[in-house]
Amino acid sequence: MRESRGVRGVKSAARTVALLELLAERGEEPSRLDQLAQELDVPRSSMYQLLQTLVDSGWVRTDATGSLYGIGIRALLTGTGYLDGDRRIRLVRPYLDEASDALGETIHLARLDGRDVVYLATRESHEYPRTISRVGRRVPAHAGALGKALLAERPDDQLPFGDEPLPALTENTHTARAALLADLARVRERGYSVDREETVPGIAGFGFALRYGTPVVDAISCSVPVARLTAEHEDRIVAVMREIRSRIESRLPPAAPGAPDWR
């Protein structure tokens, strides 16, 4: 376990967090006791006790046979609490509505978390609605408009990647560090990022970092099917999203006295 500020982590707490994250990542795919114990390198008896404790409290659910496990409904409390308690998310939400109404496309807000971006809010296009909400989902930062807009706010030597190949989501994803750095240089030059089928085949994206805090961790984007992306529509997307970004950055209210400076 890692030490944070000189304090050694608590083993049982680390196991609990790792278990919940693993179950959340698997979503609808159920897990068995032996699978979880092996993957997290935890003794079977200890894993069983941990699972039963979390089942009793609602953080983990099990099937009628008691042999399959998945993330429980009480885990939703942490996600909604995070979203409801963040003043920046509350500020941005109305502007996502404005951008969606003006462009007729899907608009996102996301936050950088390590090597990934996490979706915090989405306004879906009426032209191609999705059946699964993106909120809470993670995408590798190097692979899409949101992540590239945020990575471009950092010097190349401070990016959260080594020299190893980056994972590919599509055949257009940058997997080489040199290609990604060249793209980030273009992002800095133009002031926004472009994703041309790098995350999802058939979908293009345009990302805009929100520079209302240091370090810059939030970004908004517009996603559009490439079949509808004319040069004129692209110009309008960029113009509208630039204006929305400017308005968001100018409207962030000061923190209330005594409010925490979250990192």
mmCIF file of C-alpha atoms in Angstrom:
data_model
loop_
_atom_site.group_PDB
_atom_site.id
_atom_site.type_symbol
_atom_site.label_atom_id
_atom_site.label_comp_id
_atom_site.label_asym_id
_atom_site.label_seq_id
_atom_site.Cartn_x
_atom_site.Cartn_y
_atom_site.Cartn_z
ATOM 1 C CA MET A 1 0.000 0.000 0.000
ATOM 2 C CA ARG A 2 1.102 3.522 -0.709
ATOM 3 C CA GLU A 3 1.760 6.094 1.967
ATOM 4 C CA SER A 4 0.039 9.478 1.751
ATOM 5 C CA ARG A 5 1.549 12.407 3.648
ATOM 6 C CA GLY A 6 3.489 9.972 5.797
ATOM 7 C CA VAL A 7 0.426 7.949 6.825
ATOM 8 C CA ARG A 8 0.317 4.289 5.855
ATOM 9 C CA GLY A 9 -2.927 3.133 4.262
ATOM 10 C CA VAL A 10 -5.377 0.908 6.127
ATOM 11 C CA LYS A 11 -5.374 -2.547 4.548
ATOM 12 C CA SER A 12 -9.070 -3.304 5.062
ATOM 13 C CA ALA A 13 -10.093 0.088 3.670
ATOM 14 C CA ALA A 14 -7.864 -0.381 0.621
ATOM 15 C CA ARG A 15 -9.419 -3.807 -0.015
ATOM 16 C CA THR A 16 -12.924 -2.380 0.257
ATOM 17 C CA VAL A 17 -12.223 0.421 -2.193
ATOM 18 C CA ALA A 18 -10.533 -1.936 -4.656
ATOM 19 C CA LEU A 19 -13.483 -4.338 -4.482
ATOM 20 C CA LEU A 20 -16.096 -1.636 -5.044
ATOM 21 C CA GLU A 21 -14.154 -0.169 -7.949
ATOM 22 C CA LEU A 22 -13.796 -3.582 -9.554
ATOM 23 C CA LEU A 23 -17.506 -4.372 -9.235
ATOM 24 C CA ALA A 24 -18.431 -0.923 -10.557
ATOM 25 C CA GLU A 25 -16.132 -1.393 -13.541
ATOM 26 C CA ARG A 26 -17.771 -4.701 -14.416
ATOM 27 C CA GLY A 27 -21.253 -3.186 -14.385
ATOM 28 C CA GLU A 28 -23.835 -5.805 -15.321
ATOM 29 C CA GLU A 29 -21.265 -8.605 -15.493
ATOM 30 C CA PRO A 30 -21.609 -10.595 -12.242
ATOM 31 C CA SER A 31 -18.589 -11.812 -10.310
ATOM 32 C CA ARG A 32 -18.014 -14.931 -8.224
ATOM 33 C CA LEU A 33 -16.237 -15.119 -4.893
ATOM 34 C CA ASP A 34 -13.250 -17.036 -6.249
ATOM 35 C CA GLN A 35 -12.837 -14.592 -9.153
ATOM 36 C CA LEU A 36 -12.783 -11.591 -6.857
ATOM 37 C CA ALA A 37 -10.418 -13.195 -4.366
ATOM 38 C CA GLN A 38 -7.988 -14.160 -7.113
ATOM 39 C CA GLU A 39 -8.086 -10.843 -8.969
ATOM 40 C CA LEU A 40 -7.586 -8.752 -5.836
ATOM 41 C CA ASP A 41 -5.128 -11.248 -4.293
ATOM 42 C CA VAL A 42 -7.190 -11.571 -1.121
ATOM 43 C CA PRO A 43 -7.695 -14.818 0.837
ATOM 44 C CA ARG A 44 -11.027 -16.448 -0.012
ATOM 45 C CA SER A 45 -12.258 -16.356 3.584
ATOM 46 C CA SER A 46 -11.405 -12.655 3.934
ATOM 47 C CA MET A 47 -13.107 -11.825 0.650
ATOM 48 C CA TYR A 48 -16.231 -13.695 1.724
ATOM 49 C CA GLN A 49 -16.443 -11.772 4.982
ATOM 50 C CA LEU A 50 -15.908 -8.467 3.193
ATOM 51 C CA LEU A 51 -18.596 -9.266 0.623
ATOM 52 C CA GLN A 52 -21.119 -10.245 3.273
ATOM 53 C CA THR A 53 -20.497 -7.022 5.182
ATOM 54 C CA LEU A 54 -21.030 -4.952 2.031
ATOM 55 C CA VAL A 55 -24.109 -6.957 1.018
ATOM 56 C CA ASP A 56 -25.662 -6.351 4.436
ATOM 57 C CA SER A 57 -25.061 -2.600 4.083
ATOM 58 C CA GLY A 58 -26.299 -2.392 0.486
ATOM 59 C CA TRP A 59 -22.986 -1.494 -1.153
ATOM 60 C CA VAL A 60 -22.837 -4.876 -2.893
ATOM 61 C CA ARG A 61 -25.747 -6.960 -4.168
ATOM 62 C CA THR A 62 -26.002 -10.711 -4.640
ATOM 63 C CA ASP A 63 -28.315 -13.012 -6.561
ATOM 64 C CA ALA A 64 -30.850 -15.484 -5.167
ATOM 65 C CA THR A 65 -28.214 -18.212 -4.889
ATOM 66 C CA GLY A 66 -25.778 -15.974 -3.007
ATOM 67 C CA SER A 67 -22.977 -16.916 -5.400
ATOM 68 C CA LEU A 68 -22.904 -13.901 -7.745
ATOM 69 C CA TYR A 69 -21.997 -10.350 -6.765
ATOM 70 C CA GLY A 70 -22.384 -6.890 -8.277
ATOM 71 C CA ILE A 71 -22.239 -3.255 -7.239
ATOM 72 C CA GLY A 72 -25.086 -2.285 -4.889
ATOM 73 C CA ILE A 73 -27.546 0.577 -4.945
ATOM 74 C CA ARG A 74 -25.950 2.441 -2.047
ATOM 75 C CA ALA A 75 -22.876 3.035 -4.178
ATOM 76 C CA LEU A 76 -25.076 5.492 -6.081
ATOM 77 C CA LEU A 77 -25.052 7.755 -3.029
ATOM 78 C CA THR A 78 -21.393 8.633 -3.451
ATOM 79 C CA GLY A 79 -21.786 9.518 -7.127
ATOM 80 C CA THR A 80 -24.830 11.719 -6.712
ATOM 81 C CA GLY A 81 -23.317 13.319 -3.624
ATOM 82 C CA TYR A 82 -20.203 14.226 -5.600
ATOM 83 C CA LEU A 83 -22.210 15.742 -8.457
ATOM 84 C CA ASP A 84 -24.635 17.642 -6.223
ATOM 85 C CA GLY A 85 -21.887 18.980 -3.971
ATOM 86 C CA ASP A 86 -19.672 20.481 -6.688
ATOM 87 C CA ARG A 87 -20.433 24.142 -7.420
ATOM 88 C CA ARG A 88 -18.613 24.040 -10.752
ATOM 89 C CA ILE A 89 -20.844 21.251 -12.038
ATOM 90 C CA ARG A 90 -23.910 23.193 -10.896
ATOM 91 C CA LEU A 91 -22.601 26.266 -12.717
ATOM 92 C CA VAL A 92 -21.930 24.481 -16.007
ATOM 93 C CA ARG A 93 -25.157 22.481 -16.336
ATOM 94 C CA PRO A 94 -27.353 25.347 -17.691
ATOM 95 C CA TYR A 95 -24.707 26.169 -20.291
ATOM 96 C CA LEU A 96 -24.739 22.574 -21.504
ATOM 97 C CA ASP A 97 -28.459 23.026 -22.141
ATOM 98 C CA GLU A 98 -27.784 26.222 -24.094
ATOM 99 C CA ALA A 99 -25.129 24.588 -26.259
ATOM 100 C CA SER A 100 -27.338 21.567 -26.908
ATOM 101 C CA ASP A 101 -30.292 23.752 -27.909
ATOM 102 C CA ALA A 102 -28.133 25.922 -30.178
ATOM 103 C CA LEU A 103 -26.336 23.087 -31.954
ATOM 104 C CA GLY A 104 -28.723 20.132 -31.737
ATOM 105 C CA GLU A 105 -25.757 17.919 -30.825
ATOM 106 C CA THR A 106 -24.562 16.030 -27.745
ATOM 107 C CA ILE A 107 -22.715 18.152 -25.190
ATOM 108 C CA HIS A 108 -20.500 16.826 -22.376
ATOM 109 C CA LEU A 109 -18.761 18.024 -19.225
ATOM 110 C CA ALA A 110 -15.885 15.882 -17.962
ATOM 111 C CA ARG A 111 -13.054 16.014 -15.437
ATOM 112 C CA LEU A 112 -9.499 14.709 -15.697
ATOM 113 C CA ASP A 113 -8.677 11.920 -13.233
ATOM 114 C CA GLY A 114 -5.193 10.524 -13.719
ATOM 115 C CA ARG A 115 -4.966 9.068 -17.216
ATOM 116 C CA ASP A 116 -8.726 9.194 -17.778
ATOM 117 C CA VAL A 117 -11.534 11.669 -18.073
ATOM 118 C CA VAL A 118 -14.753 11.041 -16.160
ATOM 119 C CA TYR A 119 -18.085 12.254 -17.558
ATOM 120 C CA LEU A 120 -19.897 14.521 -15.097
ATOM 121 C CA ALA A 121 -22.874 15.695 -17.169
ATOM 122 C CA THR A 122 -24.272 15.094 -20.640
ATOM 123 C CA ARG A 123 -26.997 16.598 -22.784
ATOM 124 C CA GLU A 124 -27.912 14.095 -25.487
ATOM 125 C CA SER A 125 -28.814 15.033 -29.038
ATOM 126 C CA HIS A 126 -32.401 14.350 -30.053
ATOM 127 C CA GLU A 127 -31.058 13.145 -33.391
ATOM 128 C CA TYR A 128 -29.156 10.148 -32.029
ATOM 129 C CA PRO A 129 -30.131 9.506 -28.394
ATOM 130 C CA ARG A 130 -28.182 6.954 -26.378
ATOM 131 C CA THR A 131 -29.854 4.385 -24.176
ATOM 132 C CA ILE A 132 -27.069 4.385 -21.532
ATOM 133 C CA SER A 133 -26.021 7.484 -19.616
ATOM 134 C CA ARG A 134 -22.372 8.460 -19.909
ATOM 135 C CA VAL A 135 -22.265 10.110 -16.472
ATOM 136 C CA GLY A 136 -19.630 8.421 -14.314
ATOM 137 C CA ARG A 137 -18.031 6.598 -17.214
ATOM 138 C CA ARG A 138 -14.288 6.814 -17.849
ATOM 139 C CA VAL A 139 -12.453 7.261 -21.147
ATOM 140 C CA PRO A 140 -8.664 7.320 -21.659
ATOM 141 C CA ALA A 141 -7.657 10.984 -21.837
ATOM 142 C CA HIS A 142 -5.467 10.536 -24.918
ATOM 143 C CA ALA A 143 -8.314 9.120 -26.972
ATOM 144 C CA GLY A 144 -10.916 11.885 -27.188
ATOM 145 C CA ALA A 145 -11.655 15.581 -27.449
ATOM 146 C CA LEU A 146 -12.286 16.137 -23.739
ATOM 147 C CA GLY A 147 -9.080 14.481 -22.621
ATOM 148 C CA LYS A 148 -6.879 16.053 -25.285
ATOM 149 C CA ALA A 149 -8.219 19.520 -24.450
ATOM 150 C CA LEU A 150 -7.126 18.953 -20.836
ATOM 151 C CA LEU A 151 -3.803 17.285 -21.597
ATOM 152 C CA ALA A 152 -2.888 20.241 -23.810
ATOM 153 C CA GLU A 153 -3.085 22.480 -20.726
ATOM 154 C CA ARG A 154 -0.039 20.669 -19.316
ATOM 155 C CA PRO A 155 3.600 20.681 -20.428
ATOM 156 C CA ASP A 156 4.594 17.592 -22.372
ATOM 157 C CA ASP A 157 6.917 16.470 -19.575
ATOM 158 C CA GLN A 158 4.038 16.496 -17.075
ATOM 159 C CA LEU A 159 1.646 14.262 -19.001
ATOM 160 C CA PRO A 160 0.514 11.122 -17.111
ATOM 161 C CA PHE A 161 2.015 8.747 -19.682
ATOM 162 C CA GLY A 162 5.302 6.982 -20.164
ATOM 163 C CA ASP A 163 6.854 5.897 -23.433
ATOM 164 C CA GLU A 164 4.805 2.716 -23.674
ATOM 165 C CA PRO A 165 2.160 2.424 -26.420
ATOM 166 C CA LEU A 166 -1.210 3.903 -25.502
ATOM 167 C CA PRO A 167 -4.365 1.768 -25.746
ATOM 168 C CA ALA A 168 -6.427 2.145 -28.913
ATOM 169 C CA LEU A 169 -10.198 2.601 -28.823
ATOM 170 C CA THR A 170 -10.473 2.802 -32.614
ATOM 171 C CA GLU A 171 -8.064 2.592 -35.528
ATOM 172 C CA ASN A 172 -7.743 6.404 -35.361
ATOM 173 C CA THR A 173 -6.667 6.636 -31.694
ATOM 174 C CA HIS A 174 -3.158 7.996 -31.104
ATOM 175 C CA THR A 175 -1.177 5.105 -29.659
ATOM 176 C CA ALA A 176 2.326 6.564 -30.042
ATOM 177 C CA ARG A 177 3.511 9.296 -27.685
ATOM 178 C CA ALA A 178 5.044 11.299 -30.552
ATOM 179 C CA ALA A 179 1.738 11.380 -32.446
ATOM 180 C CA LEU A 180 -0.145 12.443 -29.327
ATOM 181 C CA LEU A 181 2.350 15.235 -28.566
ATOM 182 C CA ALA A 182 2.061 16.541 -32.123
ATOM 183 C CA ASP A 183 -1.721 16.610 -31.789
ATOM 184 C CA LEU A 184 -1.542 18.393 -28.418
ATOM 185 C CA ALA A 185 0.675 21.050 -29.995
ATOM 186 C CA ARG A 186 -2.062 21.687 -32.554
ATOM 187 C CA VAL A 187 -4.634 21.876 -29.751
ATOM 188 C CA ARG A 188 -2.620 24.593 -28.011
ATOM 189 C CA GLU A 189 -2.264 26.505 -31.261
ATOM 190 C CA ARG A 190 -5.954 26.519 -32.205
ATOM 191 C CA GLY A 191 -7.341 26.667 -28.648
ATOM 192 C CA TYR A 192 -9.494 23.532 -28.780
ATOM 193 C CA SER A 193 -9.140 19.821 -29.509
ATOM 194 C CA VAL A 194 -10.543 17.731 -32.332
ATOM 195 C CA ASP A 195 -11.403 14.034 -32.146
ATOM 196 C CA ARG A 196 -12.110 12.472 -35.534
ATOM 197 C CA GLU A 197 -13.387 8.978 -34.754
ATOM 198 C CA GLU A 198 -10.652 8.409 -32.162
ATOM 199 C CA THR A 199 -13.039 7.346 -29.396
ATOM 200 C CA VAL A 200 -16.116 6.036 -31.221
ATOM 201 C CA PRO A 201 -16.300 5.099 -34.919
ATOM 202 C CA GLY A 202 -18.519 7.510 -36.831
ATOM 203 C CA ILE A 203 -18.371 10.247 -34.161
ATOM 204 C CA ALA A 204 -16.287 13.435 -34.150
ATOM 205 C CA GLY A 205 -15.748 15.652 -31.115
ATOM 206 C CA PHE A 206 -14.556 19.150 -30.279
ATOM 207 C CA GLY A 207 -13.163 19.798 -26.783
ATOM 208 C CA PHE A 208 -12.679 23.043 -24.855
ATOM 209 C CA ALA A 209 -10.792 23.232 -21.548
ATOM 210 C CA LEU A 210 -12.421 25.335 -18.835
ATOM 211 C CA ARG A 211 -9.683 27.535 -17.384
ATOM 212 C CA TYR A 212 -11.533 28.598 -14.240
ATOM 213 C CA GLY A 213 -9.126 26.910 -11.866
ATOM 214 C CA THR A 214 -5.526 25.758 -11.481
ATOM 215 C CA PRO A 215 -4.719 23.102 -12.439
ATOM 216 C CA VAL A 216 -7.209 22.924 -15.303
ATOM 217 C CA VAL A 217 -9.212 19.717 -14.826
ATOM 218 C CA ASP A 218 -12.619 20.332 -16.461
ATOM 219 C CA ALA A 219 -13.599 20.502 -20.122
ATOM 220 C CA ILE A 220 -16.722 20.643 -22.274
ATOM 221 C CA SER A 221 -17.191 19.082 -25.682
ATOM 222 C CA CYS A 222 -19.596 18.696 -28.568
ATOM 223 C CA SER A 223 -19.999 15.304 -30.263
ATOM 224 C CA VAL A 224 -21.493 14.931 -33.743
ATOM 225 C CA PRO A 225 -21.842 12.088 -36.259
ATOM 226 C CA VAL A 226 -19.290 12.529 -39.031
ATOM 227 C CA ALA A 227 -22.071 11.937 -41.563
ATOM 228 C CA ARG A 228 -23.593 15.281 -40.527
ATOM 229 C CA LEU A 229 -20.352 17.194 -40.044
ATOM 230 C CA THR A 230 -20.073 19.703 -42.874
ATOM 231 C CA ALA A 231 -17.461 22.462 -42.858
ATOM 232 C CA GLU A 232 -20.171 25.002 -42.074
ATOM 233 C CA HIS A 233 -21.506 22.968 -39.165
ATOM 234 C CA GLU A 234 -17.999 22.498 -37.762
ATOM 235 C CA ASP A 235 -17.409 26.260 -37.866
ATOM 236 C CA ARG A 236 -20.678 26.854 -36.026
ATOM 237 C CA ILE A 237 -19.853 24.227 -33.388
ATOM 238 C CA VAL A 238 -16.498 25.863 -32.689
ATOM 239 C CA ALA A 239 -18.010 29.352 -32.526
ATOM 240 C CA VAL A 240 -20.835 28.345 -30.166
ATOM 241 C CA MET A 241 -18.619 26.262 -27.888
ATOM 242 C CA ARG A 242 -16.005 29.021 -27.676
ATOM 243 C CA GLU A 243 -18.681 31.480 -26.594
ATOM 244 C CA ILE A 244 -20.102 29.023 -24.058
ATOM 245 C CA ARG A 245 -16.638 28.418 -22.623
ATOM 246 C CA SER A 246 -15.999 32.133 -22.286
ATOM 247 C CA ARG A 247 -19.285 32.675 -20.479
ATOM 248 C CA ILE A 248 -18.672 29.772 -18.099
ATOM 249 C CA GLU A 249 -15.177 30.985 -17.232
ATOM 250 C CA SER A 250 -16.457 34.490 -16.496
ATOM 251 C CA ARG A 251 -19.321 33.330 -14.288
ATOM 252 C CA LEU A 252 -17.682 31.082 -11.712
ATOM 253 C CA PRO A 253 -18.641 32.623 -8.372
ATOM 254 C CA PRO A 254 -16.067 32.903 -5.593
ATOM 255 C CA ALA A 255 -16.071 30.144 -3.028
ATOM 256 C CA ALA A 256 -18.007 30.809 0.144
ATOM 257 C CA PRO A 257 -15.932 31.766 3.195
ATOM 258 C CA GLY A 258 -14.462 28.665 4.772
ATOM 259 C CA ALA A 259 -15.322 26.443 1.786
ATOM 260 C CA PRO A 260 -12.728 23.706 1.125
ATOM 261 C CA ASP A 261 -10.288 24.030 -1.762
ATOM 262 C CA TRP A 262 -10.848 20.592 -3.284
ATOM 263 C CA ARG A 263 -7.892 18.970 -5.061
#
